[in-house]
Amino acid sequence: MKKNNKLIRDHIPEIIHESGKIPIVKQLSQAEHFEQARLKLYEEIKEYEETKIDEESLEELADILELVYTLGNMHGADFDELNQIREKKRKKRGGFEKGLFLEEVLDLE
């Protein structure tokens, strides 16, 4: 039996069961869920870093986005509120499209 001990997507137990295996799952407390979602986000970011820039990397980005939405909900924000915050910050500070890299800030004094 393989031990996984990680947060999984909601339909994974059914998928495992349909494959003829028996999934052993537990319902996490809110605090455990929050902690495991954060850990899963780090795991998905690491997987994204390890992929080539292709369709597979888009799959990893989609996983990251799903976890961002989940964590946002845990903070009491839905997709629209997260997007409004993102847009407000983007309008004030810009996005990351230009590829600018700050090397240093010189003090004029």
N, CA, C and O atoms as a GROMACS GRO file, in nm:
protein
  436
    1MET      N    1   0.084  -0.118   0.000
    1MET     CA    2   0.000   0.000   0.000
    1MET      C    3   0.089   0.125   0.000
    1MET      O    4   0.182   0.137   0.080
    2LYS      N    5   0.059   0.217  -0.091
    2LYS     CA    6   0.136   0.340  -0.104
    2LYS      C    7   0.078   0.449  -0.014
    2LYS      O    8  -0.042   0.478  -0.020
    3LYS      N    9   0.162   0.510   0.068
    3LYS     CA   10   0.121   0.622   0.153
    3LYS      C   11   0.139   0.751   0.074
    3LYS      O   12   0.244   0.773   0.014
    4ASN      N   13   0.036   0.836   0.075
    4ASN     CA   14   0.045   0.963   0.004
    4ASN      C   15   0.051   1.081   0.100
    4ASN      O   16   0.138   1.168   0.088
    5ASN      N   17  -0.041   1.086   0.195
    5ASN     CA   18  -0.043   1.192   0.296
    5ASN      C   19  -0.034   1.331   0.235
    5ASN      O   20   0.058   1.406   0.264
    6LYS      N   21  -0.131   1.363   0.149
    6LYS     CA   22  -0.134   1.495   0.088
    6LYS      C   23  -0.276   1.533   0.052
    6LYS      O   24  -0.363   1.448   0.038
    7LEU      N   25  -0.298   1.661   0.037
    7LEU     CA   26  -0.427   1.714  -0.005
    7LEU      C   27  -0.452   1.670  -0.149
    7LEU      O   28  -0.363   1.676  -0.234
    8ILE      N   29  -0.575   1.627  -0.176
    8ILE     CA   30  -0.611   1.583  -0.310
    8ILE      C   31  -0.735   1.657  -0.358
    8ILE      O   32  -0.809   1.715  -0.278
    9ARG      N   33  -0.756   1.654  -0.489
    9ARG     CA   34  -0.877   1.713  -0.546
    9ARG      C   35  -0.999   1.630  -0.504
    9ARG      O   36  -0.987   1.512  -0.473
   10ASP      N   37  -1.114   1.695  -0.502
   10ASP     CA   38  -1.237   1.637  -0.446
   10ASP      C   39  -1.284   1.508  -0.511
   10ASP      O   40  -1.344   1.424  -0.443
   11HIS      N   41  -1.260   1.488  -0.640
   11HIS     CA   42  -1.309   1.368  -0.708
   11HIS      C   43  -1.208   1.254  -0.712
   11HIS      O   44  -1.238   1.147  -0.767
   12ILE      N   45  -1.091   1.273  -0.656
   12ILE     CA   46  -0.987   1.170  -0.660
   12ILE      C   47  -1.030   1.041  -0.590
   12ILE      O   48  -1.000   0.933  -0.642
   13PRO      N   49  -1.100   1.045  -0.475
   13PRO     CA   50  -1.143   0.918  -0.415
   13PRO      C   51  -1.230   0.834  -0.509
   13PRO      O   52  -1.214   0.713  -0.515
   14GLU      N   53  -1.323   0.898  -0.581
   14GLU     CA   54  -1.408   0.826  -0.676
   14GLU      C   55  -1.326   0.767  -0.790
   14GLU      O   56  -1.350   0.655  -0.834
   15ILE      N   57  -1.229   0.844  -0.838
   15ILE     CA   58  -1.144   0.798  -0.948
   15ILE      C   59  -1.062   0.676  -0.904
   15ILE      O   60  -1.047   0.580  -0.979
   16ILE      N   61  -1.009   0.681  -0.782
   16ILE     CA   62  -0.932   0.568  -0.729
   16ILE      C   63  -1.023   0.446  -0.714
   16ILE      O   64  -0.985   0.335  -0.751
   17HIS      N   65  -1.142   0.468  -0.660
   17HIS     CA   66  -1.237   0.358  -0.640
   17HIS      C   67  -1.276   0.294  -0.774
   17HIS      O   68  -1.286   0.171  -0.784
   18GLU      N   69  -1.296   0.376  -0.877
   18GLU     CA   70  -1.331   0.326  -1.010
   18GLU      C   71  -1.219   0.243  -1.072
   18GLU      O   72  -1.243   0.159  -1.158
   19SER      N   73  -1.096   0.268  -1.026
   19SER     CA   74  -0.982   0.191  -1.078
   19SER      C   75  -0.966   0.057  -1.006
   19SER      O   76  -0.873  -0.018  -1.034
   20GLY      N   77  -1.059   0.026  -0.913
   20GLY     CA   78  -1.054  -0.102  -0.843
   20GLY      C   79  -0.975  -0.099  -0.715
   20GLY      O   80  -0.949  -0.204  -0.657
   21LYS      N   81  -0.936   0.018  -0.670
   21LYS     CA   82  -0.859   0.031  -0.546
   21LYS      C   83  -0.946   0.099  -0.440
   21LYS      O   84  -1.051   0.154  -0.471
   22ILE      N   85  -0.901   0.094  -0.318
   22ILE     CA   86  -0.976   0.154  -0.208
   22ILE      C   87  -0.898   0.273  -0.152
   22ILE      O   88  -0.789   0.256  -0.097
   23PRO      N   89  -0.952   0.395  -0.167
   23PRO     CA   90  -0.885   0.512  -0.112
   23PRO      C   91  -0.915   0.526   0.038
   23PRO      O   92  -1.030   0.510   0.080
   24ILE      N   93  -0.815   0.555   0.116
   24ILE     CA   94  -0.833   0.583   0.258
   24ILE      C   95  -0.813   0.734   0.274
   24ILE      O   96  -0.702   0.784   0.259
   25VAL      N   97  -0.921   0.804   0.307
   25VAL     CA   98  -0.916   0.949   0.318
   25VAL      C   99  -0.970   0.991   0.454
   25VAL      O  100  -1.041   0.915   0.519
   26LYS      N  101  -0.938   1.112   0.494
   26LYS     CA  102  -0.997   1.171   0.614
   26LYS      C  103  -1.037   1.313   0.584
   26LYS      O  104  -0.979   1.378   0.496
   27GLN      N  105  -1.135   1.361   0.655
   27GLN     CA  106  -1.180   1.499   0.641
   27GLN      C  107  -1.092   1.586   0.731
   27GLN      O  108  -1.084   1.562   0.852
   28LEU      N  109  -1.028   1.685   0.672
   28LEU     CA  110  -0.939   1.772   0.748
   28LEU      C  111  -1.020   1.877   0.824
   28LEU      O  112  -1.127   1.919   0.780
   29SER      N  113  -0.967   1.920   0.936
   29SER     CA  114  -1.025   2.035   1.006
   29SER      C  115  -0.994   2.159   0.923
   29SER      O  116  -0.915   2.153   0.829
   30GLN      N  117  -1.056   2.269   0.956
   30GLN     CA  118  -1.032   2.392   0.881
   30GLN      C  119  -0.885   2.433   0.888
   30GLN      O  120  -0.826   2.473   0.788
   31ALA      N  121  -0.827   2.423   1.007
   31ALA     CA  122  -0.685   2.460   1.024
   31ALA      C  123  -0.594   2.365   0.945
   31ALA      O  124  -0.500   2.410   0.880
   32GLU      N  125  -0.624   2.235   0.950
   32GLU     CA  126  -0.545   2.138   0.874
   32GLU      C  127  -0.560   2.162   0.724
   32GLU      O  128  -0.462   2.153   0.649
   33HIS      N  129  -0.682   2.191   0.680
   33HIS     CA  130  -0.708   2.217   0.538
   33HIS      C  131  -0.627   2.336   0.490
   33HIS      O  132  -0.565   2.331   0.384
   34PHE      N  133  -0.628   2.443   0.568
   34PHE     CA  134  -0.552   2.563   0.532
   34PHE      C  135  -0.403   2.530   0.521
   34PHE      O  136  -0.337   2.569   0.425
   35GLU      N  137  -0.350   2.459   0.621
   35GLU     CA  138  -0.208   2.423   0.620
   35GLU      C  139  -0.174   2.334   0.501
   35GLU      O  140  -0.073   2.356   0.434
   36GLN      N  141  -0.258   2.234   0.474
   36GLN     CA  142  -0.231   2.142   0.364
   36GLN      C  143  -0.247   2.209   0.227
   36GLN      O  144  -0.175   2.176   0.134
   37ALA      N  145  -0.340   2.304   0.215
   37ALA     CA  146  -0.356   2.378   0.089
   37ALA      C  147  -0.231   2.461   0.061
   37ALA      O  148  -0.186   2.470  -0.053
   38ARG      N  149  -0.177   2.522   0.165
   38ARG     CA  150  -0.053   2.600   0.148
   38ARG      C  151   0.062   2.509   0.106
   38ARG      O  152   0.139   2.542   0.016
   39LEU      N  153   0.074   2.393   0.171
   39LEU     CA  154   0.180   2.298   0.135
   39LEU      C  155   0.162   2.248  -0.008
   39LEU      O  156   0.260   2.233  -0.081
   40LYS      N  157   0.038   2.222  -0.046
   40LYS     CA  158   0.009   2.174  -0.182
   40LYS      C  159   0.045   2.283  -0.284
   40LYS      O  160   0.094   2.252  -0.393
   41LEU      N  161   0.022   2.409  -0.250
   41LEU     CA  162   0.059   2.519  -0.339
   41LEU      C  163   0.210   2.518  -0.364
   41LEU      O  164   0.253   2.533  -0.478
   42TYR      N  165   0.289   2.500  -0.259
   42TYR     CA  166   0.435   2.493  -0.275
   42TYR      C  167   0.473   2.373  -0.362
   42TYR      O  168   0.562   2.384  -0.447
   43GLU      N  169   0.406   2.260  -0.342
   43GLU     CA  170   0.433   2.140  -0.422
   43GLU      C  171   0.405   2.168  -0.570
   43GLU      O  172   0.485   2.131  -0.656
   44GLU      N  173   0.292   2.231  -0.599
   44GLU     CA  174   0.256   2.260  -0.738
   44GLU      C  175   0.351   2.362  -0.801
   44GLU      O  176   0.384   2.351  -0.919
   45ILE      N  177   0.394   2.459  -0.724
   45ILE     CA  178   0.492   2.557  -0.775
   45ILE      C  179   0.622   2.486  -0.810
   45ILE      O  180   0.683   2.515  -0.912
   46LYS      N  181   0.665   2.394  -0.724
   46LYS     CA  182   0.787   2.317  -0.752
   46LYS      C  183   0.770   2.234  -0.880
   46LYS      O  184   0.862   2.228  -0.962
   47GLU      N  185   0.653   2.171  -0.896
   47GLU     CA  186   0.629   2.093  -1.017
   47GLU      C  187   0.630   2.184  -1.140
   47GLU      O  188   0.680   2.144  -1.246
   48TYR      N  189   0.575   2.304  -1.128
   48TYR     CA  190   0.577   2.398  -1.240
   48TYR      C  191   0.720   2.435  -1.276
   48TYR      O  192   0.756   2.440  -1.394
   49GLU      N  193   0.803   2.460  -1.175
   49GLU     CA  194   0.943   2.495  -1.200
   49GLU      C  195   1.017   2.384  -1.273
   49GLU      O  196   1.110   2.411  -1.349
   50GLU      N  197   0.977   2.260  -1.252
   50GLU     CA  198   1.046   2.146  -1.310
   50GLU      C  199   0.996   2.109  -1.449
   50GLU      O  200   1.055   2.022  -1.515
   51THR      N  201   0.888   2.172  -1.496
   51THR     CA  202   0.835   2.139  -1.628
   51THR      C  203   0.895   2.230  -1.735
   51THR      O  204   0.941   2.340  -1.706
   52LYS      N  205   0.892   2.181  -1.858
   52LYS     CA  206   0.931   2.264  -1.972
   52LYS      C  207   0.817   2.360  -2.002
   52LYS      O  208   0.704   2.339  -1.958
   53ILE      N  209   0.846   2.464  -2.077
   53ILE     CA  210   0.742   2.559  -2.117
   53ILE      C  211   0.664   2.495  -2.232
   53ILE      O  212   0.699   2.509  -2.348
   54ASP      N  213   0.557   2.426  -2.196
   54ASP     CA  214   0.472   2.361  -2.294
   54ASP      C  215   0.333   2.342  -2.232
   54ASP      O  216   0.300   2.406  -2.132
   55GLU      N  217   0.255   2.255  -2.292
   55GLU     CA  218   0.119   2.233  -2.242
   55GLU      C  219   0.117   2.179  -2.100
   55GLU      O  220   0.028   2.212  -2.022
   56GLU      N  221   0.214   2.095  -2.066
   56GLU     CA  222   0.221   2.040  -1.931
   56GLU      C  223   0.240   2.150  -1.828
   56GLU      O  224   0.185   2.142  -1.718
   57SER      N  225   0.317   2.253  -1.862
   57SER     CA  226   0.335   2.363  -1.768
   57SER      C  227   0.204   2.439  -1.747
   57SER      O  228   0.181   2.494  -1.639
   58LEU      N  229   0.118   2.442  -1.849
   58LEU     CA  230  -0.014   2.505  -1.833
   58LEU      C  231  -0.100   2.424  -1.736
   58LEU      O  232  -0.178   2.482  -1.660
   59GLU      N  233  -0.086   2.292  -1.737
   59GLU     CA  234  -0.157   2.208  -1.641
   59GLU      C  235  -0.114   2.243  -1.499
   59GLU      O  236  -0.197   2.253  -1.408
   60GLU      N  237   0.015   2.261  -1.479
   60GLU     CA  238   0.066   2.296  -1.346
   60GLU      C  239   0.017   2.435  -1.305
   60GLU      O  240  -0.019   2.455  -1.189
   61LEU      N  241   0.015   2.529  -1.399
   61LEU     CA  242  -0.038   2.663  -1.367
   61LEU      C  243  -0.186   2.656  -1.329
   61LEU      O  244  -0.230   2.728  -1.240
   62ALA      N  245  -0.260   2.569  -1.395
   62ALA     CA  246  -0.402   2.553  -1.362
   62ALA      C  247  -0.417   2.497  -1.220
   62ALA      O  248  -0.507   2.538  -1.147
   63ASP      N  249  -0.330   2.405  -1.181
   63ASP     CA  250  -0.333   2.353  -1.044
   63ASP      C  251  -0.302   2.463  -0.943
   63ASP      O  252  -0.366   2.472  -0.838
   64ILE      N  253  -0.204   2.546  -0.975
   64ILE     CA  254  -0.168   2.658  -0.888
   64ILE      C  255  -0.287   2.752  -0.874
   64ILE      O  256  -0.320   2.797  -0.764
   65LEU      N  257  -0.351   2.783  -0.985
   65LEU     CA  258  -0.466   2.873  -0.984
   65LEU      C  259  -0.580   2.815  -0.900
   65LEU      O  260  -0.645   2.888  -0.825
   66GLU      N  261  -0.606   2.686  -0.912
   66GLU     CA  262  -0.709   2.621  -0.832
   66GLU      C  263  -0.680   2.636  -0.683
   66GLU      O  264  -0.770   2.663  -0.604
   67LEU      N  265  -0.554   2.618  -0.646
   67LEU     CA  266  -0.517   2.632  -0.505
   67LEU      C  267  -0.526   2.778  -0.459
   67LEU      O  268  -0.562   2.804  -0.344
   68VAL      N  269  -0.494   2.872  -0.546
   68VAL     CA  270  -0.509   3.014  -0.512
   68VAL      C  271  -0.655   3.045  -0.484
   68VAL      O  272  -0.686   3.115  -0.388
   69TYR      N  273  -0.746   2.995  -0.568
   69TYR     CA  274  -0.889   3.015  -0.545
   69TYR      C  275  -0.934   2.950  -0.414
   69TYR      O  276  -1.011   3.009  -0.339
   70THR      N  277  -0.885   2.830  -0.388
   70THR     CA  278  -0.920   2.761  -0.263
   70THR      C  279  -0.873   2.841  -0.142
   70THR      O  280  -0.949   2.862  -0.048
   71LEU      N  281  -0.748   2.884  -0.145
   71LEU     CA  282  -0.695   2.964  -0.033
   71LEU      C  283  -0.767   3.098  -0.021
   71LEU      O  284  -0.792   3.145   0.090
   72GLY      N  285  -0.800   3.159  -0.134
   72GLY     CA  286  -0.878   3.283  -0.130
   72GLY      C  287  -1.012   3.262  -0.062
   72GLY      O  288  -1.054   3.345   0.019
   73ASN      N  289  -1.079   3.151  -0.095
   73ASN     CA  290  -1.206   3.120  -0.029
   73ASN      C  291  -1.188   3.101   0.120
   73ASN      O  292  -1.274   3.141   0.199
   74MET      N  293  -1.078   3.040   0.160
   74MET     CA  294  -1.051   3.020   0.302
   74MET      C  295  -1.032   3.154   0.374
   74MET      O  296  -1.057   3.166   0.494
   75HIS      N  297  -0.988   3.254   0.300
   75HIS     CA  298  -0.973   3.389   0.354
   75HIS      C  299  -1.102   3.469   0.341
   75HIS      O  300  -1.108   3.586   0.379
   76GLY      N  301  -1.206   3.407   0.287
   76GLY     CA  302  -1.335   3.472   0.275
   76GLY      C  303  -1.356   3.548   0.145
   76GLY      O  304  -1.449   3.628   0.135
   77ALA      N  305  -1.271   3.526   0.046
   77ALA     CA  306  -1.281   3.597  -0.082
   77ALA      C  307  -1.313   3.498  -0.193
   77ALA      O  308  -1.253   3.390  -0.201
   78ASP      N  309  -1.407   3.533  -0.280
   78ASP     CA  310  -1.437   3.449  -0.395
   78ASP      C  311  -1.353   3.494  -0.514
   78ASP      O  312  -1.272   3.585  -0.502
   79PHE      N  313  -1.373   3.428  -0.629
   79PHE     CA  314  -1.296   3.459  -0.749
   79PHE      C  315  -1.306   3.606  -0.786
   79PHE      O  316  -1.205   3.670  -0.816
   80ASP      N  317  -1.428   3.661  -0.784
   80ASP     CA  318  -1.447   3.800  -0.823
   80ASP      C  319  -1.371   3.896  -0.733
   80ASP      O  320  -1.310   3.992  -0.781
   81GLU      N  321  -1.375   3.871  -0.603
   81GLU     CA  322  -1.303   3.960  -0.511
   81GLU      C  323  -1.153   3.949  -0.531
   81GLU      O  324  -1.083   4.050  -0.531
   82LEU      N  325  -1.102   3.827  -0.548
   82LEU     CA  326  -0.959   3.810  -0.575
   82LEU      C  327  -0.920   3.884  -0.702
   82LEU      O  328  -0.816   3.949  -0.707
   83ASN      N  329  -1.002   3.872  -0.804
   83ASN     CA  330  -0.972   3.937  -0.931
   83ASN      C  331  -0.978   4.089  -0.918
   83ASN      O  332  -0.897   4.160  -0.979
   84GLN      N  333  -1.072   4.141  -0.839
   84GLN     CA  334  -1.079   4.285  -0.816
   84GLN      C  335  -0.954   4.336  -0.746
   84GLN      O  336  -0.901   4.441  -0.781
   85ILE      N  337  -0.908   4.260  -0.646
   85ILE     CA  338  -0.785   4.297  -0.574
   85ILE      C  339  -0.667   4.295  -0.671
   85ILE      O  340  -0.584   4.386  -0.670
   86ARG      N  341  -0.661   4.191  -0.754
   86ARG     CA  342  -0.553   4.179  -0.852
   86ARG      C  343  -0.555   4.297  -0.949
   86ARG      O  344  -0.452   4.357  -0.977
   87GLU      N  345  -0.675   4.330  -1.001
   87GLU     CA  346  -0.688   4.441  -1.096
   87GLU      C  347  -0.651   4.575  -1.032
   87GLU      O  348  -0.585   4.657  -1.096
   88LYS      N  349  -0.694   4.597  -0.909
   88LYS     CA  350  -0.662   4.722  -0.839
   88LYS      C  351  -0.510   4.736  -0.823
   88LYS      O  352  -0.454   4.842  -0.848
   89LYS      N  353  -0.447   4.627  -0.781
   89LYS     CA  354  -0.302   4.629  -0.764
   89LYS      C  355  -0.232   4.647  -0.899
   89LYS      O  356  -0.132   4.719  -0.909
   90ARG      N  357  -0.283   4.581  -1.001
   90ARG     CA  358  -0.226   4.592  -1.136
   90ARG      C  359  -0.236   4.736  -1.186
   90ARG      O  360  -0.142   4.788  -1.247
   91LYS      N  361  -0.351   4.800  -1.161
   91LYS     CA  362  -0.370   4.938  -1.206
   91LYS      C  363  -0.274   5.033  -1.134
   91LYS      O  364  -0.219   5.125  -1.194
   92LYS      N  365  -0.254   5.008  -1.005
   92LYS     CA  366  -0.167   5.095  -0.925
   92LYS      C  367  -0.019   5.068  -0.949
   92LYS      O  368   0.060   5.162  -0.960
   93ARG      N  369   0.020   4.940  -0.958
   93ARG     CA  370   0.162   4.904  -0.963
   93ARG      C  371   0.204   4.836  -1.093
   93ARG      O  372   0.324   4.816  -1.116
   94GLY      N  373   0.107   4.801  -1.178
   94GLY     CA  374   0.137   4.734  -1.304
   94GLY      C  375   0.138   4.583  -1.289
   94GLY      O  376   0.119   4.529  -1.180
   95GLY      N  377   0.160   4.516  -1.402
   95GLY     CA  378   0.168   4.371  -1.403
   95GLY      C  379   0.314   4.328  -1.410
   95GLY      O  380   0.402   4.398  -1.360
   96PHE      N  381   0.338   4.215  -1.473
   96PHE     CA  382   0.475   4.163  -1.487
   96PHE      C  383   0.510   4.134  -1.632
   96PHE      O  384   0.607   4.063  -1.660
   97GLU      N  385   0.433   4.189  -1.727
   97GLU     CA  386   0.452   4.159  -1.868
   97GLU      C  387   0.582   4.212  -1.928
   97GLU      O  388   0.638   4.150  -2.018
   98LYS      N  389   0.631   4.324  -1.881
   98LYS     CA  390   0.749   4.386  -1.943
   98LYS      C  391   0.879   4.315  -1.910
   98LYS      O  392   0.980   4.338  -1.977
   99GLY      N  393   0.880   4.230  -1.811
   99GLY     CA  394   1.002   4.158  -1.775
   99GLY      C  395   1.107   4.248  -1.713
   99GLY      O  396   1.227   4.228  -1.736
  100LEU      N  397   1.066   4.344  -1.634
  100LEU     CA  398   1.160   4.435  -1.569
  100LEU      C  399   1.223   4.367  -1.448
  100LEU      O  400   1.156   4.298  -1.372
  101PHE      N  401   1.354   4.389  -1.431
  101PHE     CA  402   1.429   4.326  -1.323
  101PHE      C  403   1.505   4.434  -1.249
  101PHE      O  404   1.598   4.493  -1.304
  102LEU      N  405   1.466   4.461  -1.125
  102LEU     CA  406   1.530   4.566  -1.045
  102LEU      C  407   1.661   4.514  -0.989
  102LEU      O  408   1.664   4.419  -0.910
  103GLU      N  409   1.770   4.576  -1.031
  103GLU     CA  410   1.902   4.534  -0.984
  103GLU      C  411   1.945   4.608  -0.858
  103GLU      O  412   2.010   4.552  -0.771
  104GLU      N  413   1.907   4.736  -0.850
  104GLU     CA  414   1.957   4.818  -0.740
  104GLU      C  415   1.875   4.947  -0.735
  104GLU      O  416   1.819   4.990  -0.835
  105VAL      N  417   1.870   5.008  -0.617
  105VAL     CA  418   1.811   5.140  -0.602
  105VAL      C  419   1.918   5.228  -0.539
  105VAL      O  420   1.967   5.201  -0.429
  106LEU      N  421   1.953   5.335  -0.610
  106LEU     CA  422   2.056   5.426  -0.563
  106LEU      C  423   1.993   5.538  -0.482
  106LEU      O  424   1.889   5.592  -0.518
  107ASP      N  425   2.057   5.572  -0.373
  107ASP     CA  426   2.012   5.681  -0.288
  107ASP      C  427   2.080   5.808  -0.338
  107ASP      O  428   2.203   5.813  -0.348
  108LEU      N  429   2.003   5.911  -0.368
  108LEU     CA  430   2.056   6.034  -0.424
  108LEU      C  431   2.118   6.126  -0.320
  108LEU      O  432   2.176   6.229  -0.356
  109GLU      N  433   2.108   6.092  -0.196
  109GLU     CA  434   2.164   6.180  -0.091
  109GLU      C  435   2.310   6.157  -0.070
  109GLU      O  436   2.372   6.222   0.014
   0.00000   0.00000   0.00000
